[in-house]
mmCIF file of C-alpha atoms in Angstrom:
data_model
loop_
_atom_site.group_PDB
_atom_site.id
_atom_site.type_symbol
_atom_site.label_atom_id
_atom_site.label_comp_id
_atom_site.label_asym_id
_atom_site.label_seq_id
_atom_site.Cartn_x
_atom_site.Cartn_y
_atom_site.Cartn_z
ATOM 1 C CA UNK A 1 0.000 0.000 0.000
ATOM 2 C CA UNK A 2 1.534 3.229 -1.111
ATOM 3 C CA UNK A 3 2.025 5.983 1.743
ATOM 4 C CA UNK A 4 1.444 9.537 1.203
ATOM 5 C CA UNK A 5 3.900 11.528 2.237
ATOM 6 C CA UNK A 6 4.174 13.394 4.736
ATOM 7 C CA UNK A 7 2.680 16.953 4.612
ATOM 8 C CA UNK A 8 5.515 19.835 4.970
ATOM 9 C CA UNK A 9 4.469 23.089 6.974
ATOM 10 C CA UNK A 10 5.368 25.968 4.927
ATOM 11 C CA UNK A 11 7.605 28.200 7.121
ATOM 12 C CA UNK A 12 6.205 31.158 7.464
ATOM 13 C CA UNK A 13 7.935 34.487 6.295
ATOM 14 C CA UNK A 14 9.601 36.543 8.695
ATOM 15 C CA UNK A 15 7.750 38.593 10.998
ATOM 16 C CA UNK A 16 7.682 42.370 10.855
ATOM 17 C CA UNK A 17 6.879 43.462 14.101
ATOM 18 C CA UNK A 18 10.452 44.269 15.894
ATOM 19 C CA UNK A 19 10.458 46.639 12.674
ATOM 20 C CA UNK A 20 6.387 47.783 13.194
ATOM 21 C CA UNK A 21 6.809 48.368 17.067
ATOM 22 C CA UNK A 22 10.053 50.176 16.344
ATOM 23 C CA UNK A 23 8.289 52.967 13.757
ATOM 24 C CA UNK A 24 6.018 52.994 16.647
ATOM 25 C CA UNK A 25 8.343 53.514 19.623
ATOM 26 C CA UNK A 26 9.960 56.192 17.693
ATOM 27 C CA UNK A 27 6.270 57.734 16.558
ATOM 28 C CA UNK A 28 5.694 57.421 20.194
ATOM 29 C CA UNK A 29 8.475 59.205 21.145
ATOM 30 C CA UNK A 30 8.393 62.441 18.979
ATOM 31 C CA UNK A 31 5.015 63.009 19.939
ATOM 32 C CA UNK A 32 5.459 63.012 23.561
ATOM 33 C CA UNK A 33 8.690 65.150 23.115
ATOM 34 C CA UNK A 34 6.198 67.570 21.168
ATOM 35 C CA UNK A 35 3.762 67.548 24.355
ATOM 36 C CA UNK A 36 6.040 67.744 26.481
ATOM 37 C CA UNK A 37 8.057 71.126 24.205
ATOM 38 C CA UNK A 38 4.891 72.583 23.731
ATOM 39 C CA UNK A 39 3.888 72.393 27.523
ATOM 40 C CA UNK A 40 7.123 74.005 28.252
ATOM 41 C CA UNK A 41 6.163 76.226 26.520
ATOM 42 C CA UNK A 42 2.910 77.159 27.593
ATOM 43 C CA UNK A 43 4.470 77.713 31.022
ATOM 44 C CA UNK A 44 6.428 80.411 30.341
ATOM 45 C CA UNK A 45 4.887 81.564 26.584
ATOM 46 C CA UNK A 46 3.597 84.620 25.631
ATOM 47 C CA UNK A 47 2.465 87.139 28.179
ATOM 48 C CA UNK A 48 -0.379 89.759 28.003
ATOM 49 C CA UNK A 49 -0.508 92.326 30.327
ATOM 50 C CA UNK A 50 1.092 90.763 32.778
ATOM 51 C CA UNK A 51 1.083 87.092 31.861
ATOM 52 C CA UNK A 52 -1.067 83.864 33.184
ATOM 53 C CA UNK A 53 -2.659 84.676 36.643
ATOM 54 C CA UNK A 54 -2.997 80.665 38.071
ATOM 55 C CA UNK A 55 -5.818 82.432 40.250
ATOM 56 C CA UNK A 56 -7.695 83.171 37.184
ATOM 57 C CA UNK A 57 -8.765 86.156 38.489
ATOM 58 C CA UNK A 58 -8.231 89.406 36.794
ATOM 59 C CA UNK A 59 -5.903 92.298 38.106
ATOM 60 C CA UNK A 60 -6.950 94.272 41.177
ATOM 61 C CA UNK A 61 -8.299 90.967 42.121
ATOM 62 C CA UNK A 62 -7.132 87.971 43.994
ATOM 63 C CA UNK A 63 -8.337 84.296 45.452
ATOM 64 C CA UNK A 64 -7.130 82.648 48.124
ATOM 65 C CA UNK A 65 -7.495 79.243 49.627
ATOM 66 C CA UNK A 66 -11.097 77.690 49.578
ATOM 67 C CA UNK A 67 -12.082 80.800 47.879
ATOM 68 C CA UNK A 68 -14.640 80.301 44.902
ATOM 69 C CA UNK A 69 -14.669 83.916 44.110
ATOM 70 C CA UNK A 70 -12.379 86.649 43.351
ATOM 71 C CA UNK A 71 -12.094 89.514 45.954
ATOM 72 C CA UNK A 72 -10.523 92.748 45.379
ATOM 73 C CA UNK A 73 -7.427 93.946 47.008
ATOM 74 C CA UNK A 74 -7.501 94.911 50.363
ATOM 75 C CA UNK A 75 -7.696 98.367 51.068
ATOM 76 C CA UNK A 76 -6.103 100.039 54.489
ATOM 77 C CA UNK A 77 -9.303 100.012 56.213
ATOM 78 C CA UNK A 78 -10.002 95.920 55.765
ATOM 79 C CA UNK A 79 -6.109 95.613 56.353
ATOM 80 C CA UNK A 80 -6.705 97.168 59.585
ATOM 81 C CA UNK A 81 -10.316 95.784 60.608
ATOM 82 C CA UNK A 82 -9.362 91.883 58.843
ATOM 83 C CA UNK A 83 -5.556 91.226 59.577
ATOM 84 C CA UNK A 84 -4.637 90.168 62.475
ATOM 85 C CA UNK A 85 -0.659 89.849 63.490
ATOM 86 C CA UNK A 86 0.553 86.358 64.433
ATOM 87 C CA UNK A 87 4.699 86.811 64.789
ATOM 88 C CA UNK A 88 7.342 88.563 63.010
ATOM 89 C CA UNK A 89 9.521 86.481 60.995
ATOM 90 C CA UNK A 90 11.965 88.496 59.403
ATOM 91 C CA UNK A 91 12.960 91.950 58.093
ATOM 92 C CA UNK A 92 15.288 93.300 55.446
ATOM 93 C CA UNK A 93 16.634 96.423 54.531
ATOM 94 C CA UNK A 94 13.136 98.010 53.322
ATOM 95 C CA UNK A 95 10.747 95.990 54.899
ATOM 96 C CA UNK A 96 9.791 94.322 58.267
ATOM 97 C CA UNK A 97 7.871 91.053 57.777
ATOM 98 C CA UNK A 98 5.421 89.091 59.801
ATOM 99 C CA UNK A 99 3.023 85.769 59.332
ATOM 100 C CA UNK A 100 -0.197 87.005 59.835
ATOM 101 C CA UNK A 101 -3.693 85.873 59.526
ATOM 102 C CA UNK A 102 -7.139 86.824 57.761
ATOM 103 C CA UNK A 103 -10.231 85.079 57.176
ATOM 104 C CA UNK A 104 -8.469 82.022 58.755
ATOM 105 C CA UNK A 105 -6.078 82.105 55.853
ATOM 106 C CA UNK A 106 -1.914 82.658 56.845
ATOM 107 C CA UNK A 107 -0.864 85.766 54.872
ATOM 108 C CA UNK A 108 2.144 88.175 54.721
ATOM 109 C CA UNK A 109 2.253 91.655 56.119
ATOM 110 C CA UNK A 110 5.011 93.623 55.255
ATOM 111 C CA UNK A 111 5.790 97.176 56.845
ATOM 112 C CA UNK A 112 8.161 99.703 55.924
ATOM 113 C CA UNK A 113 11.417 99.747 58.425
ATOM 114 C CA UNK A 114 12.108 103.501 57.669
ATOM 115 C CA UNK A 115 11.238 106.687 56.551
ATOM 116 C CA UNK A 116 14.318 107.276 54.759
ATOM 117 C CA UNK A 117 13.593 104.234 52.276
ATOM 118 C CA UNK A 118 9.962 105.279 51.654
ATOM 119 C CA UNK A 119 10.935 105.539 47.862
ATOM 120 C CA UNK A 120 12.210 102.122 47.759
ATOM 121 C CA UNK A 121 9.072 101.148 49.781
ATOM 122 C CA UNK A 122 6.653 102.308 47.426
ATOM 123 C CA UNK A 123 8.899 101.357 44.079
ATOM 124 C CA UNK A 124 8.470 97.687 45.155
ATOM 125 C CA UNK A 125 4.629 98.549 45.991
ATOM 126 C CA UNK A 126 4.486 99.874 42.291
ATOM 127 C CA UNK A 127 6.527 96.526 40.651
ATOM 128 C CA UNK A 128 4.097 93.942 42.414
ATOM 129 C CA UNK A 129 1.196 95.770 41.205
ATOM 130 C CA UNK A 130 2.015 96.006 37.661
ATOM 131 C CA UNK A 131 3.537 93.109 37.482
ATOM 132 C CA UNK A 132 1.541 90.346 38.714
ATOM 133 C CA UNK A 133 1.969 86.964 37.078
ATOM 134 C CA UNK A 134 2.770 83.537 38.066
ATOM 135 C CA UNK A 135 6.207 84.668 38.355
ATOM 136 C CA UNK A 136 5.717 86.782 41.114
ATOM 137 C CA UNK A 137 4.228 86.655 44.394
ATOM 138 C CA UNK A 138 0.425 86.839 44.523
ATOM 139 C CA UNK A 139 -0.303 90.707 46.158
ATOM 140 C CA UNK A 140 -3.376 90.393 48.441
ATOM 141 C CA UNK A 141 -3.446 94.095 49.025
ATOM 142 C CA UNK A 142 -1.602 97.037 50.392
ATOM 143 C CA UNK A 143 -1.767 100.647 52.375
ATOM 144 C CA UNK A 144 0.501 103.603 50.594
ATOM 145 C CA UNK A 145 -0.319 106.035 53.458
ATOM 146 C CA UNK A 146 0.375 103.215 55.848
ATOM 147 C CA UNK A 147 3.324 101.145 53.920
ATOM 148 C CA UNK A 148 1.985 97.750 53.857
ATOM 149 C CA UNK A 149 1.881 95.341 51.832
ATOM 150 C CA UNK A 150 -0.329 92.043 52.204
ATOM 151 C CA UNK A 151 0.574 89.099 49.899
ATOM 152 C CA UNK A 152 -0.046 85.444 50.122
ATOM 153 C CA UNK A 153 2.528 83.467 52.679
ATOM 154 C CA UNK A 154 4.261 80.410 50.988
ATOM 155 C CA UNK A 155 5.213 78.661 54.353
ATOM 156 C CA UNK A 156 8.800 76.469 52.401
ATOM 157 C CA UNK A 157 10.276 80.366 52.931
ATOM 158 C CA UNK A 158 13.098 81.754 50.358
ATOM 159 C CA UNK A 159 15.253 79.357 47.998
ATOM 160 C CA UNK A 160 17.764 79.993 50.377
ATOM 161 C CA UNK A 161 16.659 77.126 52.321
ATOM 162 C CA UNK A 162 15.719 74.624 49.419
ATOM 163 C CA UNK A 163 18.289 72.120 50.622
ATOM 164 C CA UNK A 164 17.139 72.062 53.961
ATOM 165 C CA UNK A 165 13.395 71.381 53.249
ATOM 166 C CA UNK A 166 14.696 68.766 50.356
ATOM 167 C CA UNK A 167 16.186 67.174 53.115
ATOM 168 C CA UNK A 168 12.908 66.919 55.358
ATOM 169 C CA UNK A 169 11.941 63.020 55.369
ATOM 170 C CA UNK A 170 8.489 63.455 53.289
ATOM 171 C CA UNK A 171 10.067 66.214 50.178
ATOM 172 C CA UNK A 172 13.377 64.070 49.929
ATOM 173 C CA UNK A 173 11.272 61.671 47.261
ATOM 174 C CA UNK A 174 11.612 65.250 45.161
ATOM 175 C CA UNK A 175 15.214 65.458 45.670
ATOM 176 C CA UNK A 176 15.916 64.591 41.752
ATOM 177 C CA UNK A 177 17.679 66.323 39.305
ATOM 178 C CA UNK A 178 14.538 66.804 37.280
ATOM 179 C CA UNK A 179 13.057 68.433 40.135
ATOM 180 C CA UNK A 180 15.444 70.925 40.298
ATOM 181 C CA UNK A 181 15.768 71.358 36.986
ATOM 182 C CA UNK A 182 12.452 72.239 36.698
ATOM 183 C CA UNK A 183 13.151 74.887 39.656
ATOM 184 C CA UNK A 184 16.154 76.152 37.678
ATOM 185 C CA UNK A 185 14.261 76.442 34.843
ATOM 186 C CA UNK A 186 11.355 78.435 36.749
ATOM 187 C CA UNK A 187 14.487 80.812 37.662
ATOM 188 C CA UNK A 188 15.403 81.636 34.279
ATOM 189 C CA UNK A 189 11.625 82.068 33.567
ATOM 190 C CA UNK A 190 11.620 84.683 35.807
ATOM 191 C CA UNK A 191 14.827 86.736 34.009
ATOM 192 C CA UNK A 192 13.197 86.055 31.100
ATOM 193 C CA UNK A 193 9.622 87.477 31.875
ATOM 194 C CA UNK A 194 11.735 90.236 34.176
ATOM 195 C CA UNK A 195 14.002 91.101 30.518
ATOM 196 C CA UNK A 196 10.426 91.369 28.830
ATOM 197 C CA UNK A 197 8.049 92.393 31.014
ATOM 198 C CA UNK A 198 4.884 95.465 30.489
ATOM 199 C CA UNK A 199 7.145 97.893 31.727
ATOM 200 C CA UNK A 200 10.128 97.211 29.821
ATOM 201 C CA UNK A 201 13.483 95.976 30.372
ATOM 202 C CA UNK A 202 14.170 95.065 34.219
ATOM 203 C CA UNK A 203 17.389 94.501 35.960
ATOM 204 C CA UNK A 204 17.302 92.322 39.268
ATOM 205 C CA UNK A 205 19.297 94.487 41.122
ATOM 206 C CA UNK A 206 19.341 92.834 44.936
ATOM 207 C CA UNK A 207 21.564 90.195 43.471
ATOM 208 C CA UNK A 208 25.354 91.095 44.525
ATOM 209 C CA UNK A 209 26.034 87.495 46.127
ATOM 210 C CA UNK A 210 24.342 83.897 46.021
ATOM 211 C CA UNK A 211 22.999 84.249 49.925
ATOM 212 C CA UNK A 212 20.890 87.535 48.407
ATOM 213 C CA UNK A 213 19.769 86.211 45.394
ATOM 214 C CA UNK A 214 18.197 83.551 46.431
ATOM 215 C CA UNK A 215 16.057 85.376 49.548
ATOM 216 C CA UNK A 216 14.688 87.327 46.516
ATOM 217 C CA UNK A 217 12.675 83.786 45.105
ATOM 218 C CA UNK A 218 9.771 81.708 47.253
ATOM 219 C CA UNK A 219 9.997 78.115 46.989
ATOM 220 C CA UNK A 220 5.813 77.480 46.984
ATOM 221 C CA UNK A 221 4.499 74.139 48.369
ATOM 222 C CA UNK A 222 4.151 72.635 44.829
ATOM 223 C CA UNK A 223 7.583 72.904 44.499
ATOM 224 C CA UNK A 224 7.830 75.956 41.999
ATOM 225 C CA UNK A 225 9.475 79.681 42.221
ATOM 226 C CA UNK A 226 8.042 82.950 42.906
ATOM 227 C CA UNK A 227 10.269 86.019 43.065
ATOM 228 C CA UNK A 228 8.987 88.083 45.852
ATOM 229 C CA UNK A 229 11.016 91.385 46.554
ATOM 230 C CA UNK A 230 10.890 93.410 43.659
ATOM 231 C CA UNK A 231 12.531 96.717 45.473
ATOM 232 C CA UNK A 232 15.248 97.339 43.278
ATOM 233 C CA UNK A 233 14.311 96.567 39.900
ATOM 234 C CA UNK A 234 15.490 99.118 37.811
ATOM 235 C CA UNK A 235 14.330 99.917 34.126
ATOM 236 C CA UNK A 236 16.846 99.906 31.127
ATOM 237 C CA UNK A 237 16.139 101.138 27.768
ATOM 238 C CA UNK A 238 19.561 100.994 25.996
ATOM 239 C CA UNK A 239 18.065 102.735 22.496
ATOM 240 C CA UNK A 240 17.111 105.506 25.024
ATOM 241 C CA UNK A 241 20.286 105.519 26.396
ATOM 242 C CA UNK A 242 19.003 104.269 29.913
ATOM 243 C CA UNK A 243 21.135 102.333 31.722
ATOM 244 C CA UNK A 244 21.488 101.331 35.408
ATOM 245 C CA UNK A 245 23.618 101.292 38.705
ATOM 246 C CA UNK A 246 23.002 98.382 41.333
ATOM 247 C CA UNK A 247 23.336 100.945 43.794
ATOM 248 C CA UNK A 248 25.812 103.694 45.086
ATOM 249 C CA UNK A 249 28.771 101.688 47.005
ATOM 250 C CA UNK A 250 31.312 99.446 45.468
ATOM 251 C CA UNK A 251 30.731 95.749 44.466
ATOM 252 C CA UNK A 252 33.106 93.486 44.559
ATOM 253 C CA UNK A 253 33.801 89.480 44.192
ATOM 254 C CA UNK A 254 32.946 86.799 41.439
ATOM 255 C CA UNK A 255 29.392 86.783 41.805
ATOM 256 C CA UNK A 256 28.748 90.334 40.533
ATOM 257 C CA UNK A 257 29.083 90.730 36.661
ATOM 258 C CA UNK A 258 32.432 92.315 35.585
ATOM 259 C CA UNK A 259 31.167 95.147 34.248
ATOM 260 C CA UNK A 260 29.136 95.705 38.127
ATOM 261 C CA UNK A 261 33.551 96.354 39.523
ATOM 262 C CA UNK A 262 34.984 99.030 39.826
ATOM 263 C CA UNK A 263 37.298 99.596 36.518
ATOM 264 C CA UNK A 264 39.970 102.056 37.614
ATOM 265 C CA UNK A 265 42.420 99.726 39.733
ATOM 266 C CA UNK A 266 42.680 99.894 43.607
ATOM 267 C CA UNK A 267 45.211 102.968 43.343
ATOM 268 C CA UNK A 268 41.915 105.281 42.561
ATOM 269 C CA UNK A 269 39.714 105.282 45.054
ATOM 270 C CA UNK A 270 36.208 104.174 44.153
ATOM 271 C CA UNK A 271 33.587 107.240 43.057
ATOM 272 C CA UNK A 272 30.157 106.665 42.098
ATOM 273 C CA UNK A 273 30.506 109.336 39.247
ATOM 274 C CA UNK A 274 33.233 107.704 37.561
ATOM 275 C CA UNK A 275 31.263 104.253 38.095
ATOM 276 C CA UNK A 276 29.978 103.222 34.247
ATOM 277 C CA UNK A 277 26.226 102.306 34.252
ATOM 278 C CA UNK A 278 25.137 98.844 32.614
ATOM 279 C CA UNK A 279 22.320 97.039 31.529
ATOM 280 C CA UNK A 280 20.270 93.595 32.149
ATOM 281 C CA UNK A 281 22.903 91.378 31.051
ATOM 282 C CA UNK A 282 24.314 91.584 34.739
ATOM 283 C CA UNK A 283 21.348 89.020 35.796
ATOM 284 C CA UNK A 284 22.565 86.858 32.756
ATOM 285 C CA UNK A 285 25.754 86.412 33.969
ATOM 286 C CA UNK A 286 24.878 84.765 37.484
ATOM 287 C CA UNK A 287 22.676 82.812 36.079
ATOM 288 C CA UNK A 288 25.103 79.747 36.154
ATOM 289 C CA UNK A 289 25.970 80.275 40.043
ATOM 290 C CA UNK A 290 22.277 79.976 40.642
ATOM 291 C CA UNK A 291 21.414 76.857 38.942
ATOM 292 C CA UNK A 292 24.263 75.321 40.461
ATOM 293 C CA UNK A 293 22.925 75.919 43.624
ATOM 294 C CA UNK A 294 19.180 74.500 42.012
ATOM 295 C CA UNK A 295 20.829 71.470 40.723
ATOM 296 C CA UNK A 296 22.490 70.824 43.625
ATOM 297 C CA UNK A 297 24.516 67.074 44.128
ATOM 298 C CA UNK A 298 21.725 64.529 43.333
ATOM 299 C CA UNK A 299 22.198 61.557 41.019
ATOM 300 C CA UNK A 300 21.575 62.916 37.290
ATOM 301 C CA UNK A 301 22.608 66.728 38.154
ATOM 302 C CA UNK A 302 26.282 66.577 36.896
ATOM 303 C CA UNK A 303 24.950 65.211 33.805
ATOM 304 C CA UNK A 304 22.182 68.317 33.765
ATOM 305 C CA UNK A 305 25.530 70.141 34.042
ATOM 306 C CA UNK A 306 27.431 69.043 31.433
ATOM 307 C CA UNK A 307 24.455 69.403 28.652
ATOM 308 C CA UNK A 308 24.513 73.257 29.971
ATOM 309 C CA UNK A 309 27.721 73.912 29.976
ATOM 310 C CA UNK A 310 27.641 75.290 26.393
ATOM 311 C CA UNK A 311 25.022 77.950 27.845
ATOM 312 C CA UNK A 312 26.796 78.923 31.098
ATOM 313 C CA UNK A 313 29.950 79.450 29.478
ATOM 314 C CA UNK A 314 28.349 82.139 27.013
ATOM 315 C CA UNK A 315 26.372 83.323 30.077
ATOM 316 C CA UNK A 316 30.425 84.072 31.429
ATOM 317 C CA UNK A 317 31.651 86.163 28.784
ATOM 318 C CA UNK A 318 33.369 89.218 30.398
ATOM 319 C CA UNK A 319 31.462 91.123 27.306
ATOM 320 C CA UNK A 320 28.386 91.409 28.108
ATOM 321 C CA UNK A 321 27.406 91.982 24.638
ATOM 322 C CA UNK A 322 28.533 89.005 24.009
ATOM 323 C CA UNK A 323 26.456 86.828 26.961
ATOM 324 C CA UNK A 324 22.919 85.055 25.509
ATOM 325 C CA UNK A 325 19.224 86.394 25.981
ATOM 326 C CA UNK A 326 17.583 85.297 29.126
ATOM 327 C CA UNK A 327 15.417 83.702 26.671
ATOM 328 C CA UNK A 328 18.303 82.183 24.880
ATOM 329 C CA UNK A 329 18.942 80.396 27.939
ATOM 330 C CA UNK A 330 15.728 79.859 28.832
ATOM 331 C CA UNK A 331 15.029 77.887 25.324
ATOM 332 C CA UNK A 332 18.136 76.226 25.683
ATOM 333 C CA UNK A 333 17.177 74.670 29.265
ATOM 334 C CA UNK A 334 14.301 73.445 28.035
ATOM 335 C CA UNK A 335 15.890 72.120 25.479
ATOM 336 C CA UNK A 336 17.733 70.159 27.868
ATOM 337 C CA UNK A 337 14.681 69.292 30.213
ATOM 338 C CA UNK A 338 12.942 67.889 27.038
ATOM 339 C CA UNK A 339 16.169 65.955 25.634
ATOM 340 C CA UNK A 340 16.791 64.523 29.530
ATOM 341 C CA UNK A 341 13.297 63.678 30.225
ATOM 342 C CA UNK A 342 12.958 61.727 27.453
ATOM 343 C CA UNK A 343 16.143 59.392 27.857
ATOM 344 C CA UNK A 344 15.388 58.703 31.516
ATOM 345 C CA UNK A 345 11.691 57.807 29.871
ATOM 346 C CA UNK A 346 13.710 55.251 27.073
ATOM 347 C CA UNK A 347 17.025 54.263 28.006
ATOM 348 C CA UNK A 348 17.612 51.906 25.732
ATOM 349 C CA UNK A 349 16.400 54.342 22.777
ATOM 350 C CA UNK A 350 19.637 55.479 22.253
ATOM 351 C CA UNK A 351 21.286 51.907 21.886
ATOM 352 C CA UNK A 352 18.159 50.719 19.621
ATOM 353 C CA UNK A 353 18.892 53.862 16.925
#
C-alpha cells in the first residue's frame, strides 16, 4: 500500500513586528517630546498684560485658599479691621515682615522699616502691582499712606533654604535632578519674563552674592518659584540711552558681573561718578551660580551640568554683549529638560537607533 507523504508546513515568512513596534516607539516618542516642548512652553509663553494669573482672576483681584470667588485687594481700612498679626519672621533692609492671619487664611504683612527708604518702599509697591503673574508673588493688598503690603505666605520660605526642606523626610522623594531642573528652569523664567516684562526691560538688582539672590525667590508648596522682593528693579532702555547702577557703594567678588567692579584699579579710590552704568545682562551672567545651587549634588545633576555647559559658558563672557538672551537660555534649558526627560523615559532608545 503506497504511503502519502508526509505533509511539509510551509515556514512562514519573517515577521515584521520588531520593525512595526520600532516605527512605533519612535512615533511614540516624537510626539510626547512635542507635548512635552509645547507644555514648556505654555508655562512660560507669551504674556499679556502681565502674563497667566494661576488664580484666574483678573488684576486688582485675587483668590485665596477655599475661595470660589475673586475679591478685590484689600484696602487700608479691611487691612486694619481683617488682619490680624501672628509673629514677626523676618525683616530686610526696606521691609519688616510678619506671618499674619485673615479670614483664617496665613498671609504676609510687610511694613516699611524707615522713613528714609519710603521711595524704595513704594517702588516695590508699584513693581508687584504692575507686574503680577505667576512669576511673582500673589499681592493680596496694600496701604501707601500706611506702607503695607499684604501678599499670600508660601510657608517652604526663600530658595535659600531649598536644601534644607529637600532634606525633610516626606520632600526628599523630590530630591531629583529633574526636580530641580524644573526649579532652575522656573528661575530663568523669571529673568526672562523680568528682561520682557509690560514695563520694559528690568534689571534684578538685589543680586550682589548667592545668599541675596536667592532670599529674593519663594519656593511654593508645589515645588515651583516665585520672586517676591521686587525693590530694586530698575528699568533699562539701551536705544534711550538708559542704563542702570546696582546701587551707590562698590561691588566686589565673582558673583557680581564684571562690568558691576569698579574699573579704575585699587590705586583710585572708588567714586560713584566715575562708576559706568550697565544694563540687564548683569542678571545673565549669574545665572550659572544659581542653577548650580538649584541642581544641587543629586544623582543625574552633573549630567544636567554638562548638557549646559555650552550655555553657562556664554552666560560668562566678560562682554556682556557678548552673553545670551535670558530667553536664549531659557530655550536652551528646556531644550535640555525635554532631551533629559525623554532618555530617563527610554534608556535603551539610544542603543536601539
Amino acid at each position: 500500500m503506497e504511503r502519502k507523504p508526509l505533509s511539509v508546513k510551509k515556514e512562514s515568512p519573517p515577521r515584521e513586528v520588531p520593525v512595526l513596534l520600532l516605527v512605533l516607539l519612535l512615533a511614540t516618542i516624537l510626539v510626547l517630546n512635542g507635548l512635552l516642548y509645547l507644555c514648556l512652553s505654555n508655562q512660560d509663553g507669551s504674556l499679556g498684560h502681565a502674563g497667566a494669573d494661576p488664580s484666574l482672576c483678573p488684576l486688582g483681584y485675587f483668590r485665596l485658599g477655599a475661595m470660589k470667588n475673586c475679591s478685590p485687594w484689600l484696602s487700608c481700612e479691611a487691612i486694619s479691621k481683617e488682619v490680624r498679626k501672628l509673629k514677626r519672621v523676618g525683616e530686610g533692609a526696606v521691609k519688616k515682615v510678619f506671618l499674619s492671619e485673615w479670614k483664617e487664611n496665613k498671609v504676609v504683612l510687610s511694613q516699611l522699616t524707615s522713613p528714609e527708604l519710603q521711595e524704595d518702599f513704594l517702588h516695590g509697591l508699584k513693581m508687584l502691582k504692575a507686574l503680577q503673574s505667576k512669576h511673582v508673588v500673589r499681592l493680596l493688598g496694600f496701604c501707601e499712606r500706611h506702607f503695607t503690603i499684604l501678599t499670600e505666605y508660601h510657608p517652604l520660605g526663600s530658595l535659600r533654604g531649598l536644601n534644607e526642606t529637600l532634606s525633610i523626610p516626606k520632600y526628599k522623594v523630590l530630591d531629583t535632578w529633574h526636580r530641580r531642573l524644573m526649579l532652575a528652569l522656573d528661575y530663568v523664567g523669571i529673568i526672562r519674563f523680568l528682561h520682557s516684562s509690560p514695563l520694559g526691560t528690568l534689571v534684578m538688582c538685589d543680586s550682589n552674592d548667592l545668599a541675596k539672590v536667592l532670599s529674593q525667590y519663594l519656593l511654593t508648596s508645589d515645588f515651583r518659584v516665585l520672586v517676591n522682593d521686587l525693590d530694586a528693579l530698575p528699568l533699562v532702555n539701551r536705544s534711550a540711552g538708559i542704563l542702570v547702577k546696582c546701587g551707590h557703594r562698590e561691588l566686589r567678588g565673582d558673583f557680581v558681573a564684571p562690568e558691576q567692579r569698579w574699573p579704575h584699579g585699587e590705586e583710585v579710590p572708588f567714586d560713584d561718578d566715575l562708576m559706568p552704568a550697565y544694563d540687564e545682562k548683569t542678571d545673565i551672567w549669574k545665572i550659572p551660580d544659581v542653577s548650580n545651587f538649584l541642581l544641587g549634588h543629586v544623582e543625574g545633576s552633573d549630567i544636567v551640568r554638562l548638557h549646559l555647559f555650552d550655555i553657562h559658558a556664554s552666560c560668562k563672557k566678560k562682554d556682556p554683549a557678548e552673553r545670551p538672551s535670558a530667553q536664549e537660555v531659557l530655550d536652551t534649558y528646556r531644550k535640555v529638560l525635554t532631551l533629559l526627560t525623554r532618555e530617563a523615559a527610554m534608556p535603551g532608545t539610544r542603543e536601539m537607533l
